[in-house]
Amino acid sequence: MPIKNRLEWFDTCLGQYLLEREQSHFDQAVVDVFGYNAMQIGFPQYDFLSANRMPLRFCAAIEESAALRAAPEFLPVETNSIDLVLLPHVLEFSANPHQILREVQRVLMPEGHVIVCGFNPRSLWGVRGFFGSVEERFPWRGNLMPKLRDAPVEKHFPWHGKFIALPRLKDWLTLLDFEITKDRLCCYAPPFSQEKWLKRFNFMEAAGDRWWPFSGGIYFLTAVKRVHGMRVIKPEWNEVRAARRGMAPVAQKLGADTSGQEPRLAARNGILVKTPTQGGE
């Protein structure tokens, strides 16, 4: 899909409604993530890392306005060098989302964070993405566009994307040794194209987290890269060698006279022992 079409959609009332809530959540999610390097993949026109305080913050995308022009599937970034990665609506519009996640796992440092934002297919937004709008499915309706009667139906942004369910995304990240730390949904209002209808259903935003938290149109998923190590258990070689070098006790000779040592040993143990010379016996 052309970039121009995508930017035009974000300028609509529905796109602005989406951006406002996503920017608010990203600001809360990245403000307490610390490190040195933070990278946003895709959407260089919007700075979702503005609230983060890392020294280096940049965006990697194929657009000319990106600080690093690169495909998300093959990032020219050193392994284990990034502390935070943002993926705003990148996976559902990619032909190979698994490769993108593998690249993210590669460039992230151990204990690094990744925050994924995507459309929820199990919501009203997902239903519209499945069916599309009336104009997209029937462009000749009302004889407004008679030349497109025989043309194939084409969905526009963002309804042409392959929305990924949240449980499936969690499984993908778990297989890549990520630990899911937080997930949240937003945009509970139906995806109306007209601003007046969005305002009428604005009450659903306040009640969404309480009454239908699973039906938000947009989800945010935070995961941490875990690196499993092992500790080799070794025997205490130093103690064994010290015991071998220690002096062994001197063995007593057979038949040796130890009568002189008995009173001292008995007195040390608090026992009084009479010898034949005591008591005149």
PDB file of C-alpha atoms in Angstrom:
ATOM      1  CA  MET A   1       0.000   0.000   0.000  1.00  0.00           C
ATOM      2  CA  PRO A   2       1.428   3.425  -0.898  1.00  0.00           C
ATOM      3  CA  ILE A   3       2.756   5.493   1.972  1.00  0.00           C
ATOM      4  CA  LYS A   4       0.665   8.460   0.861  1.00  0.00           C
ATOM      5  CA  ASN A   5      -2.558   6.535   1.387  1.00  0.00           C
ATOM      6  CA  ARG A   6      -1.468   5.558   4.897  1.00  0.00           C
ATOM      7  CA  LEU A   7      -0.602   9.103   5.879  1.00  0.00           C
ATOM      8  CA  GLU A   8      -3.892  10.338   4.491  1.00  0.00           C
ATOM      9  CA  TRP A   9      -5.780   7.866   6.649  1.00  0.00           C
ATOM     10  CA  PHE A  10      -4.001   9.069   9.810  1.00  0.00           C
ATOM     11  CA  ASP A  11      -5.143  12.601   8.975  1.00  0.00           C
ATOM     12  CA  THR A  12      -8.797  11.539   9.186  1.00  0.00           C
ATOM     13  CA  CYS A  13     -10.814  11.804  12.388  1.00  0.00           C
ATOM     14  CA  LEU A  14     -10.536   8.055  12.962  1.00  0.00           C
ATOM     15  CA  GLY A  15      -6.778   8.151  12.418  1.00  0.00           C
ATOM     16  CA  GLN A  16      -6.373  11.061  14.814  1.00  0.00           C
ATOM     17  CA  TYR A  17      -8.517   9.232  17.354  1.00  0.00           C
ATOM     18  CA  LEU A  18      -6.140   6.276  17.073  1.00  0.00           C
ATOM     19  CA  LEU A  19      -2.937   8.323  17.207  1.00  0.00           C
ATOM     20  CA  GLU A  20      -4.019  10.245  20.292  1.00  0.00           C
ATOM     21  CA  ARG A  21      -4.527   7.087  22.330  1.00  0.00           C
ATOM     22  CA  GLU A  22      -1.450   5.324  21.018  1.00  0.00           C
ATOM     23  CA  GLN A  23       0.811   8.288  21.756  1.00  0.00           C
ATOM     24  CA  SER A  24      -0.557   8.456  25.300  1.00  0.00           C
ATOM     25  CA  HIS A  25       0.133   4.780  25.922  1.00  0.00           C
ATOM     26  CA  PHE A  26       3.616   4.834  24.394  1.00  0.00           C
ATOM     27  CA  ASP A  27       4.528   7.822  26.553  1.00  0.00           C
ATOM     28  CA  GLN A  28       3.554   5.871  29.672  1.00  0.00           C
ATOM     29  CA  ALA A  29       5.226   2.649  28.549  1.00  0.00           C
ATOM     30  CA  VAL A  30       8.653   4.005  27.542  1.00  0.00           C
ATOM     31  CA  VAL A  31       9.232   6.635  30.217  1.00  0.00           C
ATOM     32  CA  ASP A  32      10.538   4.116  32.776  1.00  0.00           C
ATOM     33  CA  VAL A  33      12.612   1.953  30.391  1.00  0.00           C
ATOM     34  CA  PHE A  34      16.277   2.769  30.895  1.00  0.00           C
ATOM     35  CA  GLY A  35      19.376   2.021  28.857  1.00  0.00           C
ATOM     36  CA  TYR A  36      21.447   3.633  26.116  1.00  0.00           C
ATOM     37  CA  ASN A  37      19.870   2.825  22.739  1.00  0.00           C
ATOM     38  CA  ALA A  38      16.193   2.859  21.731  1.00  0.00           C
ATOM     39  CA  MET A  39      14.850   2.065  18.259  1.00  0.00           C
ATOM     40  CA  GLN A  40      11.436   2.543  16.686  1.00  0.00           C
ATOM     41  CA  ILE A  41      10.670   0.450  13.614  1.00  0.00           C
ATOM     42  CA  GLY A  42       8.320   2.028  11.114  1.00  0.00           C
ATOM     43  CA  PHE A  43       6.214   5.220  11.081  1.00  0.00           C
ATOM     44  CA  PRO A  44       9.058   7.773  11.162  1.00  0.00           C
ATOM     45  CA  GLN A  45       6.479  10.581  10.884  1.00  0.00           C
ATOM     46  CA  TYR A  46       5.440   9.990  14.498  1.00  0.00           C
ATOM     47  CA  ASP A  47       7.892  10.024  17.396  1.00  0.00           C
ATOM     48  CA  PHE A  48       6.620   7.408  19.838  1.00  0.00           C
ATOM     49  CA  LEU A  49       9.942   7.552  21.738  1.00  0.00           C
ATOM     50  CA  SER A  50       9.611  11.214  22.698  1.00  0.00           C
ATOM     51  CA  ALA A  51       8.994  10.442  26.391  1.00  0.00           C
ATOM     52  CA  ASN A  52      11.985   8.103  26.675  1.00  0.00           C
ATOM     53  CA  ARG A  53      15.249   9.386  28.209  1.00  0.00           C
ATOM     54  CA  MET A  54      17.866   7.212  26.506  1.00  0.00           C
ATOM     55  CA  PRO A  55      20.825   9.047  24.921  1.00  0.00           C
ATOM     56  CA  LEU A  56      20.264   7.516  21.455  1.00  0.00           C
ATOM     57  CA  ARG A  57      16.737   7.311  20.013  1.00  0.00           C
ATOM     58  CA  PHE A  58      16.169   6.695  16.307  1.00  0.00           C
ATOM     59  CA  CYS A  59      13.697   5.241  13.824  1.00  0.00           C
ATOM     60  CA  ALA A  60      14.447   2.507  11.285  1.00  0.00           C
ATOM     61  CA  ALA A  61      12.155   2.345   8.241  1.00  0.00           C
ATOM     62  CA  ILE A  62      12.200   2.268   4.465  1.00  0.00           C
ATOM     63  CA  GLU A  63      10.953   5.864   4.162  1.00  0.00           C
ATOM     64  CA  GLU A  64      13.372   8.661   3.377  1.00  0.00           C
ATOM     65  CA  SER A  65      12.486  10.541   6.558  1.00  0.00           C
ATOM     66  CA  ALA A  66      13.789   7.701   8.754  1.00  0.00           C
ATOM     67  CA  ALA A  67      17.121   8.118  10.540  1.00  0.00           C
ATOM     68  CA  LEU A  68      18.096   4.599   9.433  1.00  0.00           C
ATOM     69  CA  ARG A  69      16.765   3.433   6.071  1.00  0.00           C
ATOM     70  CA  ALA A  70      16.410  -0.318   6.337  1.00  0.00           C
ATOM     71  CA  ALA A  71      13.882  -3.085   5.906  1.00  0.00           C
ATOM     72  CA  PRO A  72      12.463  -4.350   9.220  1.00  0.00           C
ATOM     73  CA  GLU A  73      13.225  -7.939   8.183  1.00  0.00           C
ATOM     74  CA  PHE A  74      16.976  -7.261   7.860  1.00  0.00           C
ATOM     75  CA  LEU A  75      18.225  -4.602  10.242  1.00  0.00           C
ATOM     76  CA  PRO A  76      21.832  -3.370   9.834  1.00  0.00           C
ATOM     77  CA  VAL A  77      22.200  -3.202  13.605  1.00  0.00           C
ATOM     78  CA  GLU A  78      24.748  -4.955  15.782  1.00  0.00           C
ATOM     79  CA  THR A  79      23.594  -7.972  17.762  1.00  0.00           C
ATOM     80  CA  ASN A  80      22.788  -7.360  21.435  1.00  0.00           C
ATOM     81  CA  SER A  81      23.061  -3.582  21.128  1.00  0.00           C
ATOM     82  CA  ILE A  82      19.541  -2.157  21.609  1.00  0.00           C
ATOM     83  CA  ASP A  83      17.769  -1.719  24.952  1.00  0.00           C
ATOM     84  CA  LEU A  84      14.272  -0.867  23.681  1.00  0.00           C
ATOM     85  CA  VAL A  85      12.429  -1.607  20.414  1.00  0.00           C
ATOM     86  CA  LEU A  86       9.005  -0.286  19.408  1.00  0.00           C
ATOM     87  CA  LEU A  87       6.883  -2.040  16.771  1.00  0.00           C
ATOM     88  CA  PRO A  88       3.885   0.216  16.014  1.00  0.00           C
ATOM     89  CA  HIS A  89       1.645  -1.566  13.477  1.00  0.00           C
ATOM     90  CA  VAL A  90       4.534  -3.239  11.685  1.00  0.00           C
ATOM     91  CA  LEU A  91       3.773  -6.947  11.961  1.00  0.00           C
ATOM     92  CA  GLU A  92       0.246  -6.951  10.482  1.00  0.00           C
ATOM     93  CA  PHE A  93       1.420  -5.116   7.340  1.00  0.00           C
ATOM     94  CA  SER A  94       4.478  -7.291   6.709  1.00  0.00           C
ATOM     95  CA  ALA A  95       4.701 -10.382   4.533  1.00  0.00           C
ATOM     96  CA  ASN A  96       7.064 -12.044   7.032  1.00  0.00           C
ATOM     97  CA  PRO A  97       6.277 -10.984  10.617  1.00  0.00           C
ATOM     98  CA  HIS A  98       8.230 -13.920  12.051  1.00  0.00           C
ATOM     99  CA  GLN A  99      11.456 -12.651  10.493  1.00  0.00           C
ATOM    100  CA  ILE A 100      10.868  -9.208  12.000  1.00  0.00           C
ATOM    101  CA  LEU A 101      10.493 -10.716  15.457  1.00  0.00           C
ATOM    102  CA  ARG A 102      13.658 -12.753  14.961  1.00  0.00           C
ATOM    103  CA  GLU A 103      15.550  -9.598  14.035  1.00  0.00           C
ATOM    104  CA  VAL A 104      14.186  -7.826  17.094  1.00  0.00           C
ATOM    105  CA  GLN A 105      15.299 -10.718  19.288  1.00  0.00           C
ATOM    106  CA  ARG A 106      18.758 -10.573  17.713  1.00  0.00           C
ATOM    107  CA  VAL A 107      19.412  -6.855  18.149  1.00  0.00           C
ATOM    108  CA  LEU A 108      17.976  -6.628  21.656  1.00  0.00           C
ATOM    109  CA  MET A 109      20.297  -6.888  24.611  1.00  0.00           C
ATOM    110  CA  PRO A 110      19.523  -9.443  27.329  1.00  0.00           C
ATOM    111  CA  GLU A 111      16.747  -8.005  29.514  1.00  0.00           C
ATOM    112  CA  GLY A 112      15.891  -5.596  26.692  1.00  0.00           C
ATOM    113  CA  HIS A 113      12.275  -4.526  26.121  1.00  0.00           C
ATOM    114  CA  VAL A 114      10.056  -4.731  23.058  1.00  0.00           C
ATOM    115  CA  ILE A 115       6.649  -3.026  22.835  1.00  0.00           C
ATOM    116  CA  VAL A 116       4.305  -4.197  20.076  1.00  0.00           C
ATOM    117  CA  CYS A 117       1.214  -2.278  18.981  1.00  0.00           C
ATOM    118  CA  GLY A 118      -1.330  -3.871  16.661  1.00  0.00           C
ATOM    119  CA  PHE A 119      -4.957  -4.125  15.602  1.00  0.00           C
ATOM    120  CA  ASN A 120      -7.066  -6.617  17.528  1.00  0.00           C
ATOM    121  CA  PRO A 121      -8.948  -8.934  15.112  1.00  0.00           C
ATOM    122  CA  ARG A 122     -11.326  -9.954  17.928  1.00  0.00           C
ATOM    123  CA  SER A 123     -12.936  -6.547  18.136  1.00  0.00           C
ATOM    124  CA  LEU A 124     -15.197  -4.206  16.192  1.00  0.00           C
ATOM    125  CA  TRP A 125     -12.077  -2.975  14.405  1.00  0.00           C
ATOM    126  CA  GLY A 126     -11.282  -6.526  13.367  1.00  0.00           C
ATOM    127  CA  VAL A 127     -14.828  -7.046  12.096  1.00  0.00           C
ATOM    128  CA  ARG A 128     -14.566  -3.976   9.916  1.00  0.00           C
ATOM    129  CA  GLY A 129     -11.169  -5.134   8.720  1.00  0.00           C
ATOM    130  CA  PHE A 130     -12.700  -8.438   7.684  1.00  0.00           C
ATOM    131  CA  PHE A 131     -15.666  -6.997   5.810  1.00  0.00           C
ATOM    132  CA  GLY A 132     -14.303  -3.575   4.875  1.00  0.00           C
ATOM    133  CA  SER A 133     -16.478  -0.549   4.348  1.00  0.00           C
ATOM    134  CA  VAL A 134     -19.463  -0.387   2.038  1.00  0.00           C
ATOM    135  CA  GLU A 135     -17.569   1.825  -0.404  1.00  0.00           C
ATOM    136  CA  GLU A 136     -14.653  -0.602  -0.536  1.00  0.00           C
ATOM    137  CA  ARG A 137     -16.792  -3.683  -1.138  1.00  0.00           C
ATOM    138  CA  PHE A 138     -19.276  -2.028  -3.496  1.00  0.00           C
ATOM    139  CA  PRO A 139     -17.489   0.908  -5.160  1.00  0.00           C
ATOM    140  CA  TRP A 140     -20.222   1.153  -7.833  1.00  0.00           C
ATOM    141  CA  ARG A 141     -23.007   1.635  -5.270  1.00  0.00           C
ATOM    142  CA  GLY A 142     -25.235   4.513  -6.256  1.00  0.00           C
ATOM    143  CA  ASN A 143     -23.590   4.677  -9.697  1.00  0.00           C
ATOM    144  CA  LEU A 144     -20.925   6.923  -8.203  1.00  0.00           C
ATOM    145  CA  MET A 145     -18.072   5.007  -9.796  1.00  0.00           C
ATOM    146  CA  PRO A 146     -19.441   3.039 -12.771  1.00  0.00           C
ATOM    147  CA  LYS A 147     -15.955   2.411 -14.178  1.00  0.00           C
ATOM    148  CA  LEU A 148     -15.078   0.189 -11.213  1.00  0.00           C
ATOM    149  CA  ARG A 149     -17.948  -2.291 -11.629  1.00  0.00           C
ATOM    150  CA  ASP A 150     -15.695  -5.010 -12.955  1.00  0.00           C
ATOM    151  CA  ALA A 151     -12.644  -4.049 -10.866  1.00  0.00           C
ATOM    152  CA  PRO A 152     -11.630  -6.286  -7.938  1.00  0.00           C
ATOM    153  CA  VAL A 153     -12.525  -5.099  -4.458  1.00  0.00           C
ATOM    154  CA  GLU A 154      -9.463  -3.542  -2.781  1.00  0.00           C
ATOM    155  CA  LYS A 155      -9.343  -2.710   0.895  1.00  0.00           C
ATOM    156  CA  HIS A 156      -7.618   0.456   1.949  1.00  0.00           C
ATOM    157  CA  PHE A 157      -5.386   1.145   4.916  1.00  0.00           C
ATOM    158  CA  PRO A 158      -5.605  -0.212   7.576  1.00  0.00           C
ATOM    159  CA  TRP A 159      -8.258  -2.771   6.652  1.00  0.00           C
ATOM    160  CA  HIS A 160      -6.065  -4.578   4.143  1.00  0.00           C
ATOM    161  CA  GLY A 161      -3.645  -5.725   6.856  1.00  0.00           C
ATOM    162  CA  LYS A 162      -3.487  -9.229   8.299  1.00  0.00           C
ATOM    163  CA  PHE A 163      -4.421  -8.574  11.910  1.00  0.00           C
ATOM    164  CA  ILE A 164      -2.673 -10.854  14.425  1.00  0.00           C
ATOM    165  CA  ALA A 165      -4.555 -12.080  17.488  1.00  0.00           C
ATOM    166  CA  LEU A 166      -3.021 -11.285  20.846  1.00  0.00           C
ATOM    167  CA  PRO A 167      -2.729 -14.944  22.034  1.00  0.00           C
ATOM    168  CA  ARG A 168      -0.945 -15.885  18.808  1.00  0.00           C
ATOM    169  CA  LEU A 169       1.512 -13.015  19.181  1.00  0.00           C
ATOM    170  CA  LYS A 170       2.243 -14.100  22.749  1.00  0.00           C
ATOM    171  CA  ASP A 171       3.035 -17.607  21.517  1.00  0.00           C
ATOM    172  CA  TRP A 172       5.435 -16.260  18.895  1.00  0.00           C
ATOM    173  CA  LEU A 173       7.283 -14.158  21.456  1.00  0.00           C
ATOM    174  CA  THR A 174       7.439 -17.013  23.961  1.00  0.00           C
ATOM    175  CA  LEU A 175       9.101 -19.255  21.362  1.00  0.00           C
ATOM    176  CA  LEU A 176      11.773 -16.560  20.942  1.00  0.00           C
ATOM    177  CA  ASP A 177      12.542 -16.577  24.702  1.00  0.00           C
ATOM    178  CA  PHE A 178      10.574 -13.432  25.493  1.00  0.00           C
ATOM    179  CA  GLU A 179       8.723 -13.040  28.764  1.00  0.00           C
ATOM    180  CA  ILE A 180       5.395 -11.212  28.521  1.00  0.00           C
ATOM    181  CA  THR A 181       5.282  -8.570  31.237  1.00  0.00           C
ATOM    182  CA  LYS A 182       2.261  -6.436  30.337  1.00  0.00           C
ATOM    183  CA  ASP A 183      -0.611  -6.230  27.867  1.00  0.00           C
ATOM    184  CA  ARG A 184      -3.306  -3.616  27.473  1.00  0.00           C
ATOM    185  CA  LEU A 185      -6.085  -2.716  25.045  1.00  0.00           C
ATOM    186  CA  CYS A 186      -7.642   0.593  24.025  1.00  0.00           C
ATOM    187  CA  CYS A 187      -9.907   2.150  21.353  1.00  0.00           C
ATOM    188  CA  TYR A 188     -13.167   0.490  22.412  1.00  0.00           C
ATOM    189  CA  ALA A 189     -15.397   2.752  20.328  1.00  0.00           C
ATOM    190  CA  PRO A 190     -16.519   1.405  16.948  1.00  0.00           C
ATOM    191  CA  PRO A 191     -14.323   2.558  14.042  1.00  0.00           C
ATOM    192  CA  PHE A 192     -16.687   5.145  12.627  1.00  0.00           C
ATOM    193  CA  SER A 193     -15.376   7.390   9.900  1.00  0.00           C
ATOM    194  CA  GLN A 194     -17.440  10.368  11.044  1.00  0.00           C
ATOM    195  CA  GLU A 195     -16.412  12.425  14.041  1.00  0.00           C
ATOM    196  CA  LYS A 196     -19.944  12.887  15.397  1.00  0.00           C
ATOM    197  CA  TRP A 197     -20.409   9.144  15.771  1.00  0.00           C
ATOM    198  CA  LEU A 198     -17.050   8.758  17.505  1.00  0.00           C
ATOM    199  CA  LYS A 199     -18.082  11.395  20.025  1.00  0.00           C
ATOM    200  CA  ARG A 200     -21.412   9.672  20.669  1.00  0.00           C
ATOM    201  CA  PHE A 201     -19.655   6.409  21.501  1.00  0.00           C
ATOM    202  CA  ASN A 202     -16.905   8.024  23.554  1.00  0.00           C
ATOM    203  CA  PHE A 203     -18.499   6.598  26.729  1.00  0.00           C
ATOM    204  CA  MET A 204     -17.209   3.156  25.684  1.00  0.00           C
ATOM    205  CA  GLU A 205     -13.624   4.253  26.329  1.00  0.00           C
ATOM    206  CA  ALA A 206     -14.199   4.793  30.057  1.00  0.00           C
ATOM    207  CA  ALA A 207     -16.120   1.538  30.476  1.00  0.00           C
ATOM    208  CA  GLY A 208     -13.996  -0.614  28.179  1.00  0.00           C
ATOM    209  CA  ASP A 209     -11.301  -1.640  30.654  1.00  0.00           C
ATOM    210  CA  ARG A 210     -13.941  -2.664  33.195  1.00  0.00           C
ATOM    211  CA  TRP A 211     -16.681  -4.322  31.156  1.00  0.00           C
ATOM    212  CA  TRP A 212     -15.121  -5.583  27.928  1.00  0.00           C
ATOM    213  CA  PRO A 213     -11.308  -5.419  28.251  1.00  0.00           C
ATOM    214  CA  PHE A 214     -10.808  -8.106  25.588  1.00  0.00           C
ATOM    215  CA  SER A 215     -12.611  -6.195  22.819  1.00  0.00           C
ATOM    216  CA  GLY A 216     -10.369  -3.154  22.421  1.00  0.00           C
ATOM    217  CA  GLY A 217      -9.521  -2.308  18.844  1.00  0.00           C
ATOM    218  CA  ILE A 218      -5.805  -1.779  19.583  1.00  0.00           C
ATOM    219  CA  TYR A 219      -3.537  -3.831  21.846  1.00  0.00           C
ATOM    220  CA  PHE A 220      -0.157  -3.069  23.380  1.00  0.00           C
ATOM    221  CA  LEU A 221       2.162  -5.886  24.397  1.00  0.00           C
ATOM    222  CA  THR A 222       5.372  -5.477  26.396  1.00  0.00           C
ATOM    223  CA  ALA A 223       7.918  -8.311  26.536  1.00  0.00           C
ATOM    224  CA  VAL A 224      11.444  -8.746  27.922  1.00  0.00           C
ATOM    225  CA  LYS A 225      14.197 -10.760  26.273  1.00  0.00           C
ATOM    226  CA  ARG A 226      15.433 -13.504  28.587  1.00  0.00           C
ATOM    227  CA  VAL A 227      18.739 -15.300  28.109  1.00  0.00           C
ATOM    228  CA  HIS A 228      18.944 -18.630  29.882  1.00  0.00           C
ATOM    229  CA  GLY A 229      22.363 -19.468  31.255  1.00  0.00           C
ATOM    230  CA  MET A 230      23.820 -22.221  33.419  1.00  0.00           C
ATOM    231  CA  ARG A 231      26.188 -22.491  36.335  1.00  0.00           C
ATOM    232  CA  VAL A 232      28.684 -25.337  36.230  1.00  0.00           C
ATOM    233  CA  ILE A 233      28.878 -27.118  39.595  1.00  0.00           C
ATOM    234  CA  LYS A 234      32.445 -28.199  40.306  1.00  0.00           C
ATOM    235  CA  PRO A 235      33.833 -30.186  43.257  1.00  0.00           C
ATOM    236  CA  GLU A 236      35.780 -28.264  45.855  1.00  0.00           C
ATOM    237  CA  TRP A 237      39.206 -29.143  44.458  1.00  0.00           C
ATOM    238  CA  ASN A 238      41.037 -26.829  46.840  1.00  0.00           C
ATOM    239  CA  GLU A 239      39.590 -28.452  49.930  1.00  0.00           C
ATOM    240  CA  VAL A 240      40.381 -31.938  48.635  1.00  0.00           C
ATOM    241  CA  ARG A 241      43.975 -31.012  47.921  1.00  0.00           C
ATOM    242  CA  ALA A 242      44.388 -29.350  51.300  1.00  0.00           C
ATOM    243  CA  ALA A 243      43.108 -32.465  53.038  1.00  0.00           C
ATOM    244  CA  ARG A 244      45.594 -34.596  51.133  1.00  0.00           C
ATOM    245  CA  ARG A 245      48.489 -32.333  52.063  1.00  0.00           C
ATOM    246  CA  GLY A 246      47.527 -32.351  55.755  1.00  0.00           C
ATOM    247  CA  MET A 247      49.724 -34.305  58.275  1.00  0.00           C
ATOM    248  CA  ALA A 248      48.311 -37.624  59.430  1.00  0.00           C
ATOM    249  CA  PRO A 249      48.199 -38.361  63.193  1.00  0.00           C
ATOM    250  CA  VAL A 250      51.101 -40.368  64.618  1.00  0.00           C
ATOM    251  CA  ALA A 251      50.148 -43.941  65.372  1.00  0.00           C
ATOM    252  CA  GLN A 252      50.945 -45.213  68.885  1.00  0.00           C
ATOM    253  CA  LYS A 253      53.218 -48.169  69.351  1.00  0.00           C
ATOM    254  CA  LEU A 254      51.799 -51.474  70.449  1.00  0.00           C
ATOM    255  CA  GLY A 255      52.310 -52.159  74.119  1.00  0.00           C
ATOM    256  CA  ALA A 256      53.307 -48.598  74.956  1.00  0.00           C
ATOM    257  CA  ASP A 257      52.785 -47.410  78.530  1.00  0.00           C
ATOM    258  CA  THR A 258      49.947 -44.891  78.508  1.00  0.00           C
ATOM    259  CA  SER A 259      49.214 -44.998  82.241  1.00  0.00           C
ATOM    260  CA  GLY A 260      50.762 -41.573  82.680  1.00  0.00           C
ATOM    261  CA  GLN A 261      48.314 -40.010  80.251  1.00  0.00           C
ATOM    262  CA  GLU A 262      45.151 -41.429  81.828  1.00  0.00           C
ATOM    263  CA  PRO A 263      44.985 -38.960  84.776  1.00  0.00           C
ATOM    264  CA  ARG A 264      45.464 -35.995  82.483  1.00  0.00           C
ATOM    265  CA  LEU A 265      42.810 -37.177  80.064  1.00  0.00           C
ATOM    266  CA  ALA A 266      40.431 -37.940  82.923  1.00  0.00           C
ATOM    267  CA  ALA A 267      41.014 -34.580  84.564  1.00  0.00           C
ATOM    268  CA  ARG A 268      40.396 -32.842  81.228  1.00  0.00           C
ATOM    269  CA  ASN A 269      37.046 -34.637  81.019  1.00  0.00           C
ATOM    270  CA  GLY A 270      36.172 -33.831  84.634  1.00  0.00           C
ATOM    271  CA  ILE A 271      36.557 -37.409  85.955  1.00  0.00           C
ATOM    272  CA  LEU A 272      38.632 -38.281  89.005  1.00  0.00           C
ATOM    273  CA  VAL A 273      40.610 -41.463  88.612  1.00  0.00           C
ATOM    274  CA  LYS A 274      42.621 -42.999  91.420  1.00  0.00           C
ATOM    275  CA  THR A 275      45.967 -44.427  90.680  1.00  0.00           C
ATOM    276  CA  PRO A 276      47.572 -47.250  92.684  1.00  0.00           C
ATOM    277  CA  THR A 277      49.797 -44.719  94.522  1.00  0.00           C
ATOM    278  CA  GLN A 278      46.834 -42.699  95.825  1.00  0.00           C
ATOM    279  CA  GLY A 279      45.240 -43.679  99.144  1.00  0.00           C
ATOM    280  CA  GLY A 280      48.199 -45.814 100.260  1.00  0.00           C
ATOM    281  CA  GLU A 281      46.872 -48.765  98.330  1.00  0.00           C
TER     282      GLU A 281
END
